[in-house]
Amino acid sequence: MPAIKSVLSFGLVAIPIAMHTAAQGGDLGFNQLHKEDQSRIRYKKICEHCGKEVKQSDIVKGYEFEKDRYVVVTDEELERIKTEKEKAINILHFADASEISSILYEKAYHALPGAGGEKAFELLRRALLEENKIAVGKTVLGTKESLVAILPQEEGLVIQTMYFANELKAVPKAYVKTAVAEPELDMARRLVRQMDARFDLSAHRDEYQAKLRQLLESKINGQEIAAPKERAPGQIIDLMAALRQSVEQAGQGKSKQKKKSKSA
């Protein structure tokens, strides 16, 4: 996907940037097959008026303003009505990152400086990083106005589109917060402290995808698939005993990890 060209704007400062999508799907893809003969299921775009299959290049956007009556709008027309302000990412204010709930984040982009904007870009990145702040702004992407958070990184900026308040759903069901005893809470705190570790993204792998690849290879080779034998989790009867045991296990795990680090 080509980079999205934009401008970071605040006050009298305008910084040209290029936005690149920051994530990609790593899942294995499956095709839909006819159960009877295992042939591919194909989806065709059919015109309901003439019954002919329509190519992607012959499809246009249409808005239904009355029953079965449409007005056609081109991408050029949609772009034409945007003002320069709407095309830019307008920084509204700066805030502490902790003030924004992660549930608001939608899609992430890497932002790099465009020609002529390198110094202003670096000044903004360094200022945000050193002040431990993020920028909150608005822009129009496609046909939708988006709220954005601009987060400083060691390399460049990340622009995170966010949901507006009216787009969020409330908690689906109210629940009663159960009372907890102080000793239980203290034990839970100890467990959290024992399992505390610096987050390292490279240490985490998609283990299920590896098992899925193994399953597919076994199927291709005509091998039988055997489900792993796992012990069912026991019912928690004594919460304090379970917490205490978890704390002990976490402590043992941490000790082993330290020994590994020293020997490495």
Short mmCIF file of C-alpha atoms in Angstrom, two decimals:
data_model
loop_
_atom_site.label_atom_id
_atom_site.label_comp_id
_atom_site.label_asym_id
_atom_site.label_seq_id
_atom_site.Cartn_x
_atom_site.Cartn_y
_atom_site.Cartn_z
CA MET A 1 0.00 0.00 0.00
CA PRO A 2 1.47 3.40 -0.97
CA ALA A 3 2.27 5.95 1.71
CA ILE A 4 -0.41 8.51 2.60
CA LYS A 5 0.97 12.03 2.21
CA SER A 6 -0.23 14.54 4.79
CA VAL A 7 0.83 17.54 6.87
CA LEU A 8 1.14 17.84 10.65
CA SER A 9 -0.17 21.30 11.49
CA PHE A 10 -0.12 23.22 14.78
CA GLY A 11 0.05 26.96 15.28
CA LEU A 12 2.02 28.38 12.36
CA VAL A 13 4.03 25.17 11.93
CA ALA A 14 3.30 22.78 9.04
CA ILE A 15 5.33 19.56 8.78
CA PRO A 16 5.00 17.40 5.63
CA ILE A 17 4.82 13.68 6.52
CA ALA A 18 4.35 10.29 4.91
CA MET A 19 2.13 7.77 6.74
CA HIS A 20 2.71 4.02 6.38
CA THR A 21 0.45 1.35 7.86
CA ALA A 22 2.13 -0.01 10.99
CA ALA A 23 0.70 -3.54 11.14
CA GLN A 24 0.19 -6.48 8.83
CA GLY A 25 -1.80 -9.67 9.20
CA GLY A 26 0.27 -12.80 9.83
CA ASP A 27 -2.52 -15.36 9.92
CA LEU A 28 -2.70 -18.29 7.54
CA GLY A 29 -5.51 -17.87 5.03
CA PHE A 30 -8.17 -20.45 4.26
CA ASN A 31 -10.27 -20.73 1.09
CA GLN A 32 -13.89 -21.75 1.09
CA LEU A 33 -14.50 -25.06 -0.72
CA HIS A 34 -17.55 -27.02 -1.80
CA LYS A 35 -17.83 -29.85 0.74
CA GLU A 36 -18.91 -32.32 -1.95
CA ASP A 37 -15.97 -32.04 -4.37
CA GLN A 38 -13.58 -29.57 -2.64
CA SER A 39 -13.72 -27.04 -5.49
CA ARG A 40 -13.17 -23.34 -4.75
CA ILE A 41 -16.19 -21.18 -3.98
CA ARG A 42 -15.97 -17.96 -6.00
CA TYR A 43 -17.80 -14.72 -5.33
CA LYS A 44 -18.87 -12.69 -8.33
CA LYS A 45 -20.16 -9.14 -8.45
CA ILE A 46 -23.39 -9.31 -10.46
CA CYS A 47 -25.43 -6.33 -11.66
CA GLU A 48 -29.00 -6.91 -10.46
CA HIS A 49 -30.39 -5.04 -13.49
CA CYS A 50 -28.67 -6.81 -16.42
CA GLY A 51 -27.41 -9.92 -14.64
CA LYS A 52 -23.86 -9.50 -15.98
CA GLU A 53 -20.68 -9.93 -13.95
CA VAL A 54 -19.06 -6.55 -13.27
CA LYS A 55 -15.32 -5.85 -13.14
CA GLN A 56 -13.88 -3.86 -10.24
CA SER A 57 -12.92 -1.08 -12.67
CA ASP A 58 -16.61 -0.68 -13.64
CA ILE A 59 -17.85 -0.20 -10.07
CA VAL A 60 -18.56 3.31 -8.77
CA LYS A 61 -19.76 4.72 -5.43
CA GLY A 62 -23.46 5.51 -5.17
CA TYR A 63 -25.55 7.12 -2.42
CA GLU A 64 -29.23 6.04 -2.21
CA PHE A 65 -31.16 9.27 -1.58
CA GLU A 66 -34.57 7.69 -2.38
CA LYS A 67 -35.71 4.08 -2.82
CA ASP A 68 -33.71 2.66 -5.78
CA ARG A 69 -32.46 6.16 -6.74
CA TYR A 70 -28.75 6.89 -6.45
CA VAL A 71 -26.35 9.75 -6.97
CA VAL A 72 -22.87 8.70 -8.13
CA VAL A 73 -19.82 10.25 -6.43
CA THR A 74 -16.24 9.86 -7.69
CA ASP A 75 -13.08 9.72 -5.59
CA GLU A 76 -11.95 12.94 -7.26
CA GLU A 77 -15.14 14.72 -6.17
CA LEU A 78 -14.74 13.47 -2.60
CA GLU A 79 -11.17 14.76 -2.56
CA ARG A 80 -12.21 18.07 -4.14
CA ILE A 81 -14.53 19.06 -1.28
CA LYS A 82 -11.81 18.64 1.35
CA THR A 83 -10.27 21.90 2.53
CA GLU A 84 -6.52 22.13 3.08
CA LYS A 85 -7.26 22.05 6.81
CA GLU A 86 -9.16 18.77 6.48
CA LYS A 87 -6.38 17.21 4.41
CA ALA A 88 -3.86 18.06 7.14
CA ILE A 89 -3.60 16.52 10.61
CA ASN A 90 -4.44 19.45 12.86
CA ILE A 91 -2.99 19.16 16.34
CA LEU A 92 -5.59 20.41 18.81
CA HIS A 93 -3.68 20.03 22.08
CA PHE A 94 -1.11 17.93 23.95
CA ALA A 95 -1.91 15.47 26.72
CA ASP A 96 -0.54 12.74 28.98
CA ALA A 97 -0.66 9.34 27.28
CA SER A 98 -2.23 7.87 30.44
CA GLU A 99 -5.31 10.06 29.89
CA ILE A 100 -6.32 8.13 26.76
CA SER A 101 -7.82 4.67 27.19
CA SER A 102 -6.37 2.02 24.86
CA ILE A 103 -9.95 1.07 23.88
CA LEU A 104 -10.05 4.27 21.80
CA TYR A 105 -7.21 3.21 19.49
CA GLU A 106 -8.27 1.94 16.07
CA LYS A 107 -5.49 1.82 13.42
CA ALA A 108 -1.79 2.70 13.61
CA TYR A 109 0.49 4.40 11.06
CA HIS A 110 4.23 5.05 11.09
CA ALA A 111 4.87 8.72 10.29
CA LEU A 112 8.15 9.89 8.73
CA PRO A 113 9.14 13.43 7.74
CA GLY A 114 8.66 14.65 4.18
CA ALA A 115 11.17 16.77 2.26
CA GLY A 116 11.79 20.06 4.03
CA GLY A 117 10.09 19.02 7.26
CA GLU A 118 12.92 17.03 8.85
CA LYS A 119 13.97 19.58 11.51
CA ALA A 120 10.45 20.55 12.61
CA PHE A 121 9.51 16.84 12.71
CA GLU A 122 12.50 16.04 14.92
CA LEU A 123 11.79 18.98 17.23
CA LEU A 124 8.20 17.77 17.70
CA ARG A 125 9.29 14.15 18.28
CA ARG A 126 11.95 15.12 20.83
CA ALA A 127 9.70 17.59 22.66
CA LEU A 128 6.89 15.02 23.00
CA LEU A 129 9.32 12.31 24.11
CA GLU A 130 11.07 14.44 26.70
CA GLU A 131 7.85 15.96 28.06
CA ASN A 132 6.24 12.49 28.08
CA LYS A 133 3.27 13.83 26.10
CA ILE A 134 1.25 12.87 23.05
CA ALA A 135 -0.51 15.14 20.57
CA VAL A 136 -4.26 14.92 19.93
CA GLY A 137 -5.53 16.02 16.52
CA LYS A 138 -8.15 15.61 13.80
CA THR A 139 -8.02 14.87 10.09
CA VAL A 140 -10.14 13.44 7.27
CA LEU A 141 -9.05 10.02 5.97
CA GLY A 142 -11.07 8.79 3.00
CA THR A 143 -14.66 9.87 3.69
CA LYS A 144 -14.38 9.89 7.48
CA GLU A 145 -13.14 12.49 9.91
CA SER A 146 -10.84 10.84 12.42
CA LEU A 147 -9.59 11.77 15.84
CA VAL A 148 -5.88 10.90 16.10
CA ALA A 149 -3.21 10.50 18.76
CA ILE A 150 0.39 11.25 17.75
CA LEU A 151 2.83 9.22 19.84
CA PRO A 152 6.59 9.84 19.90
CA GLN A 153 8.87 6.85 19.29
CA GLU A 154 12.64 6.37 19.37
CA GLU A 155 12.33 6.21 15.58
CA GLY A 156 9.72 8.57 14.10
CA LEU A 157 6.14 9.07 15.25
CA VAL A 158 3.15 6.76 15.38
CA ILE A 159 -0.22 8.20 14.38
CA GLN A 160 -3.07 6.26 15.94
CA THR A 161 -6.60 6.86 14.67
CA MET A 162 -9.18 6.86 17.47
CA TYR A 163 -12.89 6.34 17.89
CA PHE A 164 -15.16 9.24 18.82
CA ALA A 165 -17.19 8.94 22.02
CA ASN A 166 -20.43 8.15 20.13
CA GLU A 167 -18.72 5.20 18.36
CA LEU A 168 -17.92 3.35 21.58
CA LYS A 169 -20.26 0.77 23.11
CA ALA A 170 -20.99 0.73 26.81
CA VAL A 171 -20.07 -2.27 28.96
CA PRO A 172 -22.71 -4.82 27.82
CA LYS A 173 -23.87 -5.81 31.28
CA ALA A 174 -23.60 -4.29 34.72
CA TYR A 175 -21.91 -6.46 37.32
CA VAL A 176 -21.60 -6.28 41.08
CA LYS A 177 -18.06 -5.74 42.35
CA THR A 178 -17.48 -8.42 44.95
CA ALA A 179 -16.03 -7.39 48.30
CA VAL A 180 -12.51 -8.72 48.92
CA ALA A 181 -10.65 -9.16 52.18
CA GLU A 182 -7.42 -7.21 52.73
CA PRO A 183 -5.24 -10.39 53.10
CA GLU A 184 -6.60 -11.65 49.75
CA LEU A 185 -5.84 -8.30 48.09
CA ASP A 186 -2.36 -8.28 49.62
CA MET A 187 -1.67 -11.75 48.21
CA ALA A 188 -2.95 -10.67 44.79
CA ARG A 189 -0.63 -7.63 44.92
CA ARG A 190 2.29 -9.94 45.75
CA LEU A 191 1.45 -12.08 42.72
CA VAL A 192 1.42 -8.98 40.49
CA ARG A 193 4.82 -7.89 41.88
CA GLN A 194 6.29 -11.38 41.42
CA MET A 195 5.16 -11.51 37.78
CA ASP A 196 6.24 -7.94 37.02
CA ALA A 197 8.66 -7.77 34.05
CA ARG A 198 9.68 -5.30 31.39
CA PHE A 199 7.57 -5.80 28.25
CA ASP A 200 9.62 -7.20 25.37
CA LEU A 201 7.55 -7.64 22.21
CA SER A 202 10.19 -9.87 20.57
CA ALA A 203 9.77 -12.40 23.39
CA HIS A 204 6.18 -13.12 22.34
CA ARG A 205 5.29 -15.38 19.41
CA ASP A 206 2.04 -16.46 17.77
CA GLU A 207 2.26 -20.04 19.01
CA TYR A 208 -1.13 -21.05 17.62
CA GLN A 209 -0.05 -20.19 14.04
CA ALA A 210 2.94 -22.54 14.45
CA LYS A 211 0.62 -25.33 15.60
CA LEU A 212 -1.72 -24.55 12.70
CA ARG A 213 1.14 -24.87 10.20
CA GLN A 214 2.10 -28.19 11.78
CA LEU A 215 -1.50 -29.40 11.52
CA LEU A 216 -1.64 -28.46 7.81
CA GLU A 217 1.68 -30.19 7.10
CA SER A 218 0.42 -33.32 8.87
CA LYS A 219 -2.81 -33.24 6.86
CA ILE A 220 -0.87 -32.77 3.59
CA ASN A 221 1.26 -35.81 4.49
CA GLY A 222 -1.84 -37.84 5.34
CA GLN A 223 -1.04 -38.12 9.04
CA GLU A 224 -3.63 -38.51 11.80
CA ILE A 225 -4.26 -35.44 13.97
CA ALA A 226 -4.04 -36.17 17.68
CA ALA A 227 -5.34 -33.66 20.22
CA PRO A 228 -2.85 -32.86 23.02
CA LYS A 229 -3.72 -34.33 26.39
CA GLU A 230 -4.24 -31.57 28.90
CA ARG A 231 -5.29 -31.74 32.50
CA ALA A 232 -8.55 -29.90 33.10
CA PRO A 233 -8.17 -26.96 35.49
CA GLY A 234 -9.42 -27.80 38.96
CA GLN A 235 -12.21 -25.90 40.61
CA ILE A 236 -10.95 -23.09 42.87
CA ILE A 237 -12.13 -23.86 46.39
CA ASP A 238 -9.61 -21.94 48.53
CA LEU A 239 -8.75 -18.66 46.78
CA MET A 240 -6.00 -17.75 49.27
CA ALA A 241 -4.31 -21.13 48.81
CA ALA A 242 -4.48 -20.74 45.03
CA LEU A 243 -3.01 -17.23 45.20
CA ARG A 244 -0.26 -18.35 47.57
CA GLN A 245 0.66 -21.24 45.27
CA SER A 246 0.67 -18.88 42.26
CA VAL A 247 3.03 -16.48 44.08
CA GLU A 248 5.40 -19.38 44.87
CA GLN A 249 5.35 -20.61 41.26
CA ALA A 250 5.95 -17.09 39.94
CA GLY A 251 8.91 -16.70 42.33
CA GLN A 252 10.43 -20.00 41.17
CA GLY A 253 9.98 -18.95 37.54
CA LYS A 254 11.72 -15.63 38.18
CA SER A 255 14.65 -17.37 39.90
CA LYS A 256 15.12 -19.72 36.93
CA GLN A 257 14.99 -16.75 34.54
CA LYS A 258 17.70 -14.91 36.53
CA LYS A 259 19.94 -18.01 36.47
CA LYS A 260 19.50 -18.27 32.68
CA SER A 261 20.37 -14.58 32.26
CA LYS A 262 23.56 -14.97 34.35
CA SER A 263 24.71 -18.07 32.45
CA ALA A 264 23.99 -16.51 29.03
#
